[in-house]
Coordinates of C-alpha atoms and ligand atoms in Angstrom, one line a residue:
M8 CA 123.9 100.3 102.2
T9 CA 127.3 99.0 102.2
K10 CA 128.4 96.0 99.7
G11 CA 129.5 93.2 101.4
K12 CA 128.7 94.2 104.5
V13 CA 125.6 93.4 107.2
D14 CA 124.0 97.0 108.2
A15 CA 121.9 96.8 110.9
L16 CA 118.4 98.2 112.0
L17 CA 117.7 98.2 115.2
G18 CA 115.0 99.0 118.0
I19 CA 117.4 100.8 120.2
V20 CA 114.7 101.4 123.2
F21 CA 111.7 98.9 124.5
G22 CA 110.4 97.9 120.8
D23 CA 107.7 99.0 118.6
E24 CA 109.9 102.1 117.5
G25 CA 108.4 101.4 114.3
K26 CA 110.9 99.4 112.3
G27 CA 107.9 97.5 110.2
K28 CA 107.6 101.4 108.7
V29 CA 110.8 102.3 107.6
V30 CA 111.9 98.8 106.5
D31 CA 109.9 100.0 103.5
Y32 CA 113.1 102.3 102.8
F33 CA 115.5 100.0 103.4
T34 CA 114.8 96.8 102.3
P35 CA 114.8 98.0 98.3
R36 CA 118.5 98.8 99.1
Y37 CA 119.5 95.3 99.9
D38 CA 120.2 92.1 98.5
V39 CA 119.4 89.9 101.8
V40 CA 117.1 90.9 104.5
A41 CA 117.6 88.4 107.8
R42 CA 116.1 88.3 111.2
F43 CA 118.4 87.4 113.8
A44 CA 117.0 87.5 117.2
G45 CA 113.4 86.4 118.7
G46 CA 110.5 85.1 116.9
P47 CA 106.4 85.7 116.8
N48 CA 106.8 88.4 120.1
A49 CA 107.7 90.9 117.6
G50 CA 104.8 92.5 115.2
H51 CA 106.1 94.3 112.3
T52 CA 103.3 96.2 111.0
I53 CA 103.8 96.7 107.1
I54 CA 101.4 98.2 104.2
F55 CA 102.4 97.2 101.3
E56 CA 100.5 98.2 98.1
G57 CA 97.8 99.6 100.3
K58 CA 97.3 95.7 102.4
K59 CA 98.3 95.4 106.1
F60 CA 100.4 93.0 106.8
V61 CA 101.7 92.2 110.7
L62 CA 105.1 90.0 110.0
R63 CA 106.5 88.1 113.0
S64 CA 108.9 85.7 112.0
I65 CA 109.5 86.8 108.6
P66 CA 111.3 89.0 107.2
S67 CA 110.5 92.3 106.0
G68 CA 112.6 91.6 102.6
I69 CA 109.5 88.9 101.7
F70 CA 107.5 91.9 99.6
D71 CA 110.3 92.4 97.3
E72 CA 110.4 89.8 94.5
G73 CA 114.3 89.9 93.8
K74 CA 115.5 89.3 97.5
I75 CA 116.5 86.5 99.8
N76 CA 115.0 86.3 103.3
I77 CA 116.8 84.5 106.0
I78 CA 115.6 83.5 109.5
G79 CA 118.9 83.0 111.4
N80 CA 119.9 81.1 114.2
G81 CA 119.7 83.5 117.0
C82 CA 115.7 83.3 116.2
V83 CA 112.8 80.9 117.6
I84 CA 110.4 79.7 115.2
A85 CA 106.5 78.4 116.3
P86 CA 106.0 76.3 112.9
D87 CA 102.2 76.7 113.6
L88 CA 102.2 80.7 114.0
F89 CA 104.8 80.9 110.9
M90 CA 102.5 78.6 108.9
A91 CA 99.7 80.9 109.2
E92 CA 101.6 83.8 108.9
A93 CA 103.4 82.7 105.7
R94 CA 100.2 81.4 104.3
E95 CA 98.6 84.5 104.8
L96 CA 101.3 86.0 102.4
E97 CA 101.3 83.3 100.2
N98 CA 97.5 83.7 99.6
A99 CA 98.2 87.3 99.0
G100 CA 100.1 86.1 96.0
Y101 CA 103.9 86.2 97.6
Q102 CA 105.8 83.4 96.6
L103 CA 108.2 82.5 99.5
T104 CA 109.4 78.9 99.4
E105 CA 112.5 79.7 96.9
R106 CA 113.1 83.1 99.0
L107 CA 112.9 82.2 102.4
H108 CA 115.8 80.2 104.0
I109 CA 115.7 79.0 107.5
S110 CA 118.5 78.7 109.8
R111 CA 118.5 74.4 111.2
R112 CA 120.1 76.4 114.2
A113 CA 116.7 78.1 115.0
H114 CA 114.8 76.7 117.7
L115 CA 111.3 75.4 117.9
I116 CA 109.0 76.9 119.8
L117 CA 106.5 74.1 121.3
P118 CA 103.0 74.3 122.3
T119 CA 104.2 73.3 125.8
H120 CA 106.8 76.0 126.2
R121 CA 103.9 78.3 125.7
V122 CA 102.0 76.7 128.2
L123 CA 105.2 77.1 130.7
D124 CA 105.2 80.7 129.8
R125 CA 102.1 81.1 131.2
A126 CA 102.7 78.8 134.2
Y127 CA 105.8 80.9 134.9
E128 CA 104.6 84.2 134.6
A129 CA 101.1 82.8 136.9
A130 CA 104.0 81.8 139.6
K131 CA 105.7 85.2 139.3
G132 CA 102.6 87.1 140.5
K133 CA 103.0 90.5 140.8
N134 CA 105.9 90.5 139.8
K135 CA 105.4 88.6 136.0
V136 CA 107.3 89.9 133.2
G137 CA 104.4 90.9 131.1
T138 CA 105.3 88.3 128.3
T139 CA 103.9 88.3 124.8
G140 CA 103.0 84.5 126.1
K141 CA 104.3 83.1 122.6
G142 CA 106.7 81.1 124.8
I143 CA 109.8 82.8 124.0
G144 CA 111.4 82.6 127.7
P145 CA 111.1 78.9 128.1
T146 CA 112.4 78.0 124.7
Y147 CA 115.6 80.0 124.9
S148 CA 115.9 78.5 128.4
D149 CA 115.9 75.2 126.4
K150 CA 118.3 76.3 124.2
A151 CA 120.9 77.1 127.1
A152 CA 120.1 74.0 128.8
R153 CA 121.1 72.0 125.6
V154 CA 117.7 70.3 125.3
G155 CA 115.9 72.0 123.0
L156 CA 114.7 71.0 119.7
R157 CA 115.9 72.8 116.6
V158 CA 114.8 73.2 112.9
G159 CA 117.1 70.7 111.9
D160 CA 115.5 68.2 113.7
I161 CA 112.6 68.6 111.9
M162 CA 114.3 66.3 108.9
E163 CA 115.3 63.2 111.3
N164 CA 113.6 61.4 113.7
F165 CA 111.4 64.3 114.7
E166 CA 108.9 62.1 116.5
A167 CA 110.9 60.9 119.3
K168 CA 112.3 63.9 120.0
Y169 CA 109.3 66.1 119.9
Q170 CA 107.8 63.7 122.4
A171 CA 110.9 63.6 124.9
L172 CA 111.0 67.1 125.2
K173 CA 107.2 67.6 125.8
A174 CA 107.3 64.7 128.1
R175 CA 110.0 66.9 130.3
H176 CA 107.6 69.7 129.6
A177 CA 104.6 67.8 131.3
Q178 CA 106.9 66.9 134.3
L179 CA 107.4 70.3 135.0
L180 CA 103.9 71.7 134.0
S181 CA 102.7 68.8 136.8
D182 CA 105.2 69.3 139.7
M183 CA 103.7 72.8 139.2
G184 CA 100.1 72.2 139.6
F185 CA 99.8 73.7 136.2
E186 CA 96.2 72.5 134.2
Y187 CA 96.6 72.9 130.5
D188 CA 95.0 71.1 127.1
I189 CA 97.0 71.3 124.2
T190 CA 94.9 69.3 122.1
E191 CA 94.0 71.4 119.2
E192 CA 96.9 73.4 119.3
E193 CA 99.4 70.4 118.8
K194 CA 97.5 69.1 115.6
L195 CA 97.5 72.7 114.2
W196 CA 101.4 73.0 115.5
L197 CA 102.3 69.5 113.7
E198 CA 100.7 70.6 110.7
G199 CA 103.2 73.9 110.9
V200 CA 106.3 71.3 111.4
D201 CA 105.3 69.3 108.1
Y202 CA 104.4 72.6 106.5
M203 CA 107.9 73.8 107.1
R204 CA 109.7 70.9 105.4
K205 CA 108.8 72.5 101.8
F206 CA 111.3 75.5 102.5
H207 CA 114.9 75.7 102.4
L208 CA 116.3 74.5 106.2
T209 CA 119.9 75.2 106.1
D210 CA 122.9 76.6 107.1
T211 CA 122.2 80.3 106.8
E212 CA 125.7 81.7 108.4
I213 CA 127.4 79.7 105.4
E214 CA 124.9 81.3 103.2
I215 CA 125.3 84.6 104.3
N216 CA 129.2 84.6 104.6
R217 CA 129.0 83.2 100.9
Y218 CA 126.7 86.4 99.9
L219 CA 129.2 88.4 101.7
A220 CA 132.1 87.3 99.9
E221 CA 130.4 87.6 96.7
G222 CA 129.7 91.4 97.3
K223 CA 126.1 91.5 98.2
S224 CA 124.5 93.4 101.5
V225 CA 122.8 92.0 104.1
L226 CA 120.3 94.0 105.9
A227 CA 119.7 92.6 109.4
E228 CA 116.0 93.3 110.8
G229 CA 116.1 94.0 114.8
A230 CA 113.1 92.4 116.8
Q231 CA 112.1 93.9 120.3
G232 CA 114.7 96.9 121.3
S233 CA 118.0 97.2 122.8
L234 CA 116.1 97.6 126.8
L235 CA 114.6 94.2 126.1
D236 CA 118.0 92.6 125.6
I237 CA 118.6 89.4 127.9
D238 CA 122.1 91.0 129.0
H239 CA 121.6 94.9 128.8
G240 CA 118.1 95.1 129.0
T241 CA 115.9 96.0 132.3
Y242 CA 116.6 92.4 133.8
P243 CA 114.3 90.8 134.5
F244 CA 111.7 92.7 132.2
V245 CA 113.4 91.7 129.5
S246 CA 112.8 89.3 126.4
S247 CA 115.3 86.3 126.3
S248 CA 117.4 86.8 123.3
S249 CA 120.2 88.9 122.1
T250 CA 118.5 92.4 120.5
T251 CA 121.4 94.6 120.3
S252 CA 124.3 94.8 117.6
G253 CA 126.2 91.8 119.2
G254 CA 123.5 89.5 118.7
V255 CA 123.5 90.3 115.0
C256 CA 126.8 88.7 114.5
T257 CA 126.0 85.4 116.8
G258 CA 122.2 85.2 115.5
L259 CA 123.9 85.2 111.9
G260 CA 127.0 83.6 112.4
I261 CA 128.7 86.2 111.1
A262 CA 131.9 88.3 112.1
P263 CA 131.8 91.6 113.9
N264 CA 134.4 93.0 111.2
T265 CA 131.5 92.6 108.5
I266 CA 129.2 94.7 110.3
G267 CA 128.6 98.3 108.3
R268 CA 126.2 100.7 109.1
I269 CA 124.2 100.4 112.5
F270 CA 120.9 102.4 112.4
G271 CA 119.4 103.0 115.8
I272 CA 115.6 103.7 115.4
F273 CA 113.6 105.4 118.1
K274 CA 110.5 107.7 118.4
A275 CA 110.3 111.4 119.2
Y276 CA 108.8 109.9 122.7
S277 CA 108.9 106.8 124.7
T278 CA 106.9 103.5 124.9
R279 CA 107.3 100.4 126.8
V280 CA 104.6 97.5 126.9
G281 CA 104.6 94.6 129.8
S282 CA 106.2 95.3 133.4
G283 CA 109.3 96.6 134.3
P284 CA 111.0 99.7 135.4
F285 CA 110.0 103.0 132.8
P286 CA 111.4 106.1 134.7
V287 CA 109.5 109.0 132.3
E288 CA 106.1 107.0 132.2
L289 CA 103.4 109.5 132.2
F290 CA 100.1 108.5 133.9
D291 CA 98.4 111.5 133.4
E292 CA 96.2 113.0 130.4
T293 CA 99.8 113.9 128.3
G294 CA 100.7 110.5 128.6
D295 CA 96.7 109.6 127.2
T296 CA 97.2 112.1 124.3
I297 CA 100.4 110.3 123.5
R298 CA 99.4 107.0 123.5
H299 CA 95.8 108.1 121.7
I300 CA 97.6 110.1 119.1
G301 CA 100.4 107.3 118.5
N302 CA 98.3 104.4 118.3
E303 CA 100.2 103.1 121.0
Y304 CA 98.6 99.7 121.4
G305 CA 100.5 96.4 120.8
A306 CA 100.8 94.6 117.7
V307 CA 101.1 91.3 119.0
T308 CA 98.8 91.6 122.2
G309 CA 96.6 94.3 121.9
R310 CA 97.7 95.7 125.4
N311 CA 97.8 99.5 125.9
R312 CA 101.3 101.1 125.6
R313 CA 102.9 103.0 128.8
C314 CA 104.1 105.9 127.2
G315 CA 106.5 109.1 128.2
W316 CA 109.0 111.9 127.1
V317 CA 112.0 110.6 125.0
D318 CA 114.6 109.4 127.7
L319 CA 118.2 110.3 126.6
V320 CA 119.7 107.8 129.6
A321 CA 118.2 105.4 127.8
L322 CA 119.1 106.3 124.3
K323 CA 122.7 107.0 125.4
Y324 CA 123.1 103.7 126.8
A325 CA 121.7 102.2 123.9
I326 CA 123.7 104.1 121.6
M327 CA 127.2 102.6 123.0
I328 CA 126.3 98.9 123.6
N329 CA 125.1 98.8 119.9
G330 CA 128.0 101.4 118.4
V331 CA 125.0 103.4 116.7
T332 CA 126.5 105.1 113.5
D333 CA 122.9 106.3 112.4
L334 CA 119.8 107.5 114.5
V335 CA 116.3 106.8 112.7
M336 CA 113.7 109.1 114.9
M337 CA 110.0 107.8 114.2
K338 CA 106.6 109.4 114.9
G339 CA 107.7 113.2 115.1
D340 CA 104.4 114.1 114.2
V341 CA 102.7 112.7 117.3
L342 CA 104.2 115.6 119.5
D343 CA 102.6 118.0 117.0
G344 CA 100.1 119.4 119.2
F345 CA 102.8 120.1 122.4
S346 CA 103.4 123.7 123.0
T347 CA 106.2 122.1 125.4
I348 CA 107.9 119.1 125.4
K349 CA 110.0 117.3 128.0
V350 CA 113.4 115.5 127.6
C351 CA 114.3 113.3 130.1
T352 CA 118.0 113.9 130.5
A353 CA 118.7 112.5 133.9
Y354 CA 117.6 110.1 136.7
T355 CA 117.4 110.7 140.4
K356 CA 116.8 108.6 143.6
D357 CA 117.5 109.2 147.3
G358 CA 119.4 112.2 146.3
V359 CA 121.3 110.9 143.9
T360 CA 121.5 112.0 140.3
T361 CA 123.0 110.1 137.0
T362 CA 123.0 110.4 133.5
E363 CA 123.9 106.6 133.3
M364 CA 122.2 103.8 133.1
P365 CA 121.6 102.3 136.8
Y366 CA 122.1 98.7 137.4
D367 CA 119.0 98.5 138.9
T368 CA 116.4 101.2 137.1
E369 CA 113.6 100.3 139.9
G370 CA 112.3 103.4 141.9
W371 CA 114.6 106.0 139.7
E372 CA 112.7 109.2 138.7
A373 CA 113.4 111.1 135.7
V374 CA 114.9 114.7 135.4
Y375 CA 113.3 116.8 132.6
E376 CA 114.3 119.4 130.7
E377 CA 111.7 121.4 128.8
I378 CA 112.0 122.4 125.3
P379 CA 109.6 124.0 122.5
G380 CA 107.4 122.4 120.9
W381 CA 106.8 123.1 117.1
N382 CA 102.4 123.2 117.6
T383 CA 102.3 122.7 113.7
P384 CA 101.1 119.6 112.0
L385 CA 104.3 117.7 110.4
T386 CA 102.4 114.9 108.6
E387 CA 102.3 116.7 105.1
M388 CA 106.0 118.1 104.8
R389 CA 108.3 116.0 102.7
T390 CA 111.8 117.9 102.8
Y391 CA 113.6 118.9 105.9
D392 CA 113.8 122.4 104.8
E393 CA 109.7 122.6 105.3
L394 CA 109.7 121.4 108.8
P395 CA 109.1 124.0 111.4
Q396 CA 112.6 125.8 113.3
A397 CA 111.3 124.3 116.5
F398 CA 111.4 120.8 115.4
K399 CA 114.7 121.0 113.6
D400 CA 115.9 122.6 117.1
Y401 CA 114.4 119.7 118.9
V402 CA 116.8 117.4 116.4
A403 CA 119.7 119.1 116.7
Y404 CA 119.5 119.4 120.6
L405 CA 119.3 115.3 120.5
E406 CA 121.9 114.8 118.3
R407 CA 123.8 117.3 120.0
E408 CA 123.2 115.2 123.5
L409 CA 123.4 111.9 121.9
S410 CA 126.6 112.3 119.8
T411 CA 125.4 110.8 116.8
P412 CA 123.5 111.8 113.5
I413 CA 119.8 111.6 113.1
S414 CA 119.9 110.8 109.4
I415 CA 116.1 110.0 109.1
V416 CA 113.4 111.5 110.7
S417 CA 109.3 110.0 109.9
V418 CA 106.8 112.8 110.4
G419 CA 103.7 110.7 109.7
P420 CA 102.4 106.9 108.7
D421 CA 102.3 107.2 104.8
R422 CA 105.8 105.6 103.4
D423 CA 106.6 109.0 101.9
A424 CA 106.7 110.9 105.2
T425 CA 110.2 109.5 105.7
I426 CA 112.6 112.6 105.3
I427 CA 116.1 111.5 104.7
R428 CA 118.5 114.3 105.9
Ligands
LIG506 P1 108.7 87.7 125.8 O1 109.6 88.3 124.7 O2 107.3 87.6 125.2 O3 109.2 87.0 126.6 O4 108.3 89.1 126.8 C1 109.4 89.8 127.4 C2 109.1 91.2 127.9 O5 109.1 92.1 126.4 C3 107.7 91.6 127.7 O6 107.7 93.0 128.4 C4 107.1 91.9 126.3 O7 106.0 93.3 126.6 C5 108.2 92.5 125.8 N1 108.3 92.7 124.2 C6 108.5 91.3 123.5 N2 108.2 91.4 122.4 C7 108.1 93.0 122.3 C8 108.1 93.7 120.9 O8 108.3 93.0 119.8 N3 107.8 94.9 121.2 C9 107.9 95.2 122.3 N4 107.8 94.5 123.8 C10 107.9 93.2 123.6

């Protein structure tokens, strides 16, 4: 934690790195927790005081009474889903309205954005992105096209603005011949819009900069992962926001020189949900074992996650793009049962081998190096010294290859199975 600075906590692969678990460790150290990109496509599973919550749009600092939580301008927000998420927290006894501030510049996801998401996916057929269906792409498209609705629009002449954008979407959907019915969904959505009015809908960029000037510490909580970034991910199989450290600046309205440390989270192996290139994907029993032991099923959609070995090409690229200062390695224990562990060190295609992320990641195969596994359960271990030498060698190998320290390793689902080095 750095006083007067913004530290970032970012998933640096395809999302689902386990951010939800480590925020438990991170949030108590910060005064403010802010989300800067994405929306309800995220699902951060947090176990707090024995209860399980899946946070989609709300920052993880919400469980800590003293913290300010911010949904920044780079985010998109679905009023109905936000209402459901917020009410669940209110019902569990958390007071939200004073501590959750939402940027007036964040964009609203309309019910028709979700329909458009489905329609565009259907039109793409086998080339579909495999989106979460939450309307993310169409909402960011409208933002870029300068026709979107923002949270600030809720406060003035909202009905007319809503009807105008809805009509625009209806035209697009009719041109595509896509049938839909949003009657029920729309009712709930409008109720959600009303519900949002009780929150601080404000200029969060001014607020955050004021906190920084006062010497407060801010944690920028990432969503998705760097390889789903609209610019640097495996386009077009990406999400539509800036999920990298650059996105922290634009998504919160803070300057690059206010950034302190950048924590890059990855798992001891790799996963991906949805379509798109994934050279390390395992289609065999090993992949099934990792999925089963790692419980690799989507928090938002319930889909099977595709599983594979750790990918140094992807990690090096993500570390470079983000300027990662510290790595956090999650789920080391999932590999407990393997006597040999593979690490992807390069990609190969048509006789060409590269260690740099190719422009078109389609069709590349992984080149592996094998290293000995530890074959010992790690879950009960609480200090770095206790960990088996083979595990420490794996960590040292990754640090050497990635030229970045692994400052935290997680060896089990419990909050105290997080070992700080
Ligand atoms: P969208 O963000 O719903 O448009 O989905 C675009 C791609 O990003 C799809 O492959 C999704 O599976 C993936 N995706 C979006 N959000 C997440 C996330 O939080 N974790 C992992 N994958 C995600």
